[in-house]
Amino acid sequence: MNSDSQYLQAVLHGDIPLTREMGLEVLDWQQHTLRLQLPLAANVNHKSTMFGGSLYCAAVLVGWGWLHLRLRELGIDDGHIVIQEGQISYPLPVTGAAVARCAAPDEKTWERFVAMYQRRGRARLTLETTVSNAGSDEPAVRFSGQYVLHR
């Protein structure tokens, strides 16, 4: 685990205690893509698959974590990130560990977001995240979240 991953895991476990109970782990932060993992045991439902609420949390948190790390790289640490709205679908069940993934939005969208925040102290960004069964790239969950950064 690199230092960014360790840092983010400490932030998540410290600021959002639920993430500890869920067994959430930061897998890696590479080329502006963040991956988190959730174990099945702590997040299992009555059908022995992963609980939809846990999957929703993972989908939201991987976007939150992505934004947190990307802002940290730019030295922007005076803002609060909140999820304002989210749309989710669950095309497949998760039958083991889950891997949540968030990749960078396109560069123009990102630059507009940063410029707006620096000018107004508030900006909104939509991030697309997925959650897959560990070992598969096929999305079991698709999530689109609107995150707001404000001073």
Coordinates of C-alpha atoms in Angstrom, one line a residue:
M1 CA 0.0 0.0 0.0
N2 CA 1.5 3.4 -1.0
S3 CA 1.5 6.4 1.3
D4 CA -1.5 8.0 -0.5
S5 CA -3.5 4.8 0.1
Q6 CA -2.5 4.6 3.7
Y7 CA -3.3 8.2 4.2
L8 CA -6.8 7.8 2.7
Q9 CA -7.5 4.7 4.7
A10 CA -6.6 6.6 7.9
V11 CA -8.9 9.5 6.9
L12 CA -11.8 7.2 6.0
H13 CA -11.5 5.1 9.2
G14 CA -11.0 8.2 11.4
D15 CA -13.6 10.5 9.9
I16 CA -16.2 7.9 8.8
P17 CA -16.2 5.1 11.5
L18 CA -18.7 3.0 9.5
T19 CA -15.9 2.3 7.0
R20 CA -13.9 0.4 9.7
E21 CA -17.0 -1.7 10.6
M22 CA -17.5 -2.5 6.9
G23 CA -13.8 -3.6 6.6
L24 CA -13.2 -1.1 3.8
E25 CA -9.6 -1.2 2.5
V26 CA -7.9 1.2 0.1
L27 CA -6.3 -1.1 -2.5
D28 CA -4.5 1.5 -4.6
W29 CA -4.3 4.9 -6.2
Q30 CA -2.6 4.8 -9.6
Q31 CA -2.8 7.0 -12.6
H32 CA -5.7 8.9 -11.0
T33 CA -7.7 5.8 -10.5
L34 CA -8.8 4.8 -6.9
R35 CA -9.8 1.3 -5.9
L36 CA -11.3 0.2 -2.6
Q37 CA -12.2 -3.3 -1.4
L38 CA -15.0 -4.5 0.8
P39 CA -15.1 -8.1 2.3
L40 CA -18.3 -10.1 2.0
A41 CA -18.5 -11.3 5.6
A42 CA -19.0 -7.8 7.2
N43 CA -21.5 -6.8 4.5
V44 CA -23.5 -9.9 3.8
N45 CA -27.3 -10.0 3.3
H46 CA -29.9 -12.7 3.9
K47 CA -29.1 -14.2 0.4
S48 CA -25.4 -14.6 1.1
T49 CA -24.5 -11.9 -1.4
M50 CA -23.4 -8.3 -0.6
F51 CA -25.9 -6.0 1.0
G52 CA -27.1 -3.2 -1.4
G53 CA -26.5 -0.5 1.2
S54 CA -22.9 -1.6 1.6
L55 CA -22.4 -1.5 -2.1
Y56 CA -24.0 2.0 -2.2
C57 CA -21.6 3.1 0.5
A58 CA -18.6 1.7 -1.4
A59 CA -19.8 3.4 -4.7
V60 CA -20.2 6.8 -2.9
L61 CA -16.9 6.5 -0.9
V62 CA -14.7 5.7 -3.8
G63 CA -15.8 8.9 -5.5
W64 CA -15.4 10.9 -2.2
G65 CA -11.9 9.3 -1.8
W66 CA -10.9 10.0 -5.4
L67 CA -11.9 13.7 -5.0
H68 CA -10.1 13.9 -1.6
L69 CA -6.8 12.5 -3.0
R70 CA -6.9 14.6 -6.3
L71 CA -7.5 17.8 -4.3
R72 CA -4.7 16.9 -1.9
E73 CA -2.3 16.5 -4.9
L74 CA -3.2 20.1 -5.9
G75 CA -2.6 21.3 -2.3
I76 CA -6.3 22.2 -1.9
D77 CA -7.2 21.3 1.7
D78 CA -9.6 24.1 2.7
G79 CA -12.8 22.4 1.4
H80 CA -15.4 20.0 2.6
I81 CA -16.6 17.3 0.2
V82 CA -20.2 16.1 0.4
I83 CA -22.4 13.9 -1.8
Q84 CA -25.4 15.8 -3.0
E85 CA -27.1 13.4 -5.3
G86 CA -26.6 9.8 -6.6
Q87 CA -28.0 7.4 -9.1
I88 CA -27.3 3.7 -8.7
S89 CA -28.1 0.5 -10.5
Y90 CA -27.3 -3.1 -9.5
P91 CA -26.9 -5.2 -12.7
L92 CA -25.2 -8.1 -10.9
P93 CA -25.0 -9.7 -7.5
V94 CA -21.7 -9.5 -5.6
T95 CA -20.9 -12.9 -4.3
G96 CA -17.5 -12.4 -2.7
A97 CA -15.3 -9.4 -2.0
A98 CA -16.2 -6.2 -3.9
V99 CA -13.9 -3.8 -5.6
A100 CA -15.1 -0.2 -6.0
R101 CA -13.4 1.9 -8.7
C102 CA -13.3 5.6 -9.6
A103 CA -11.4 6.9 -12.6
A104 CA -10.7 10.5 -13.4
P105 CA -13.4 12.6 -15.2
D106 CA -12.3 14.2 -18.5
E107 CA -9.6 16.9 -18.0
K108 CA -11.8 19.8 -19.2
T109 CA -14.5 19.0 -16.6
W110 CA -11.9 18.7 -13.9
E111 CA -10.2 22.0 -14.8
R112 CA -13.6 23.8 -14.8
F113 CA -14.4 22.3 -11.4
V114 CA -11.1 23.5 -9.8
A115 CA -11.5 26.9 -11.4
M116 CA -15.0 27.3 -10.1
Y117 CA -14.0 26.3 -6.6
Q118 CA -11.1 28.7 -6.6
R119 CA -13.3 31.5 -7.8
R120 CA -16.5 30.9 -5.8
G121 CA -15.5 28.6 -2.9
R122 CA -18.1 26.1 -4.1
A123 CA -18.2 23.7 -7.1
R124 CA -19.9 20.5 -8.2
L125 CA -18.5 17.5 -9.9
T126 CA -20.1 14.4 -11.3
L127 CA -18.1 11.2 -10.8
E128 CA -18.9 7.8 -12.3
T129 CA -17.9 4.8 -10.1
T130 CA -18.4 1.1 -10.4
V131 CA -18.3 -1.9 -8.0
S132 CA -17.3 -5.3 -9.3
N133 CA -16.8 -8.8 -7.9
A134 CA -13.1 -9.1 -7.0
G135 CA -11.3 -10.6 -10.0
S136 CA -13.9 -9.3 -12.5
D137 CA -14.0 -6.1 -14.5
E138 CA -17.7 -6.4 -15.2
P139 CA -19.7 -3.8 -13.1
A140 CA -22.0 -5.3 -10.5
V141 CA -22.9 -1.7 -9.5
R142 CA -22.9 1.5 -11.6
F143 CA -23.1 4.8 -9.7
S144 CA -23.1 8.4 -10.8
G145 CA -22.7 10.9 -8.0
Q146 CA -22.8 14.6 -7.8
Y147 CA -20.2 15.8 -5.2
V148 CA -20.0 19.3 -3.9
L149 CA -16.8 20.9 -2.6
H150 CA -17.4 24.0 -0.4
R151 CA -15.3 26.1 1.9

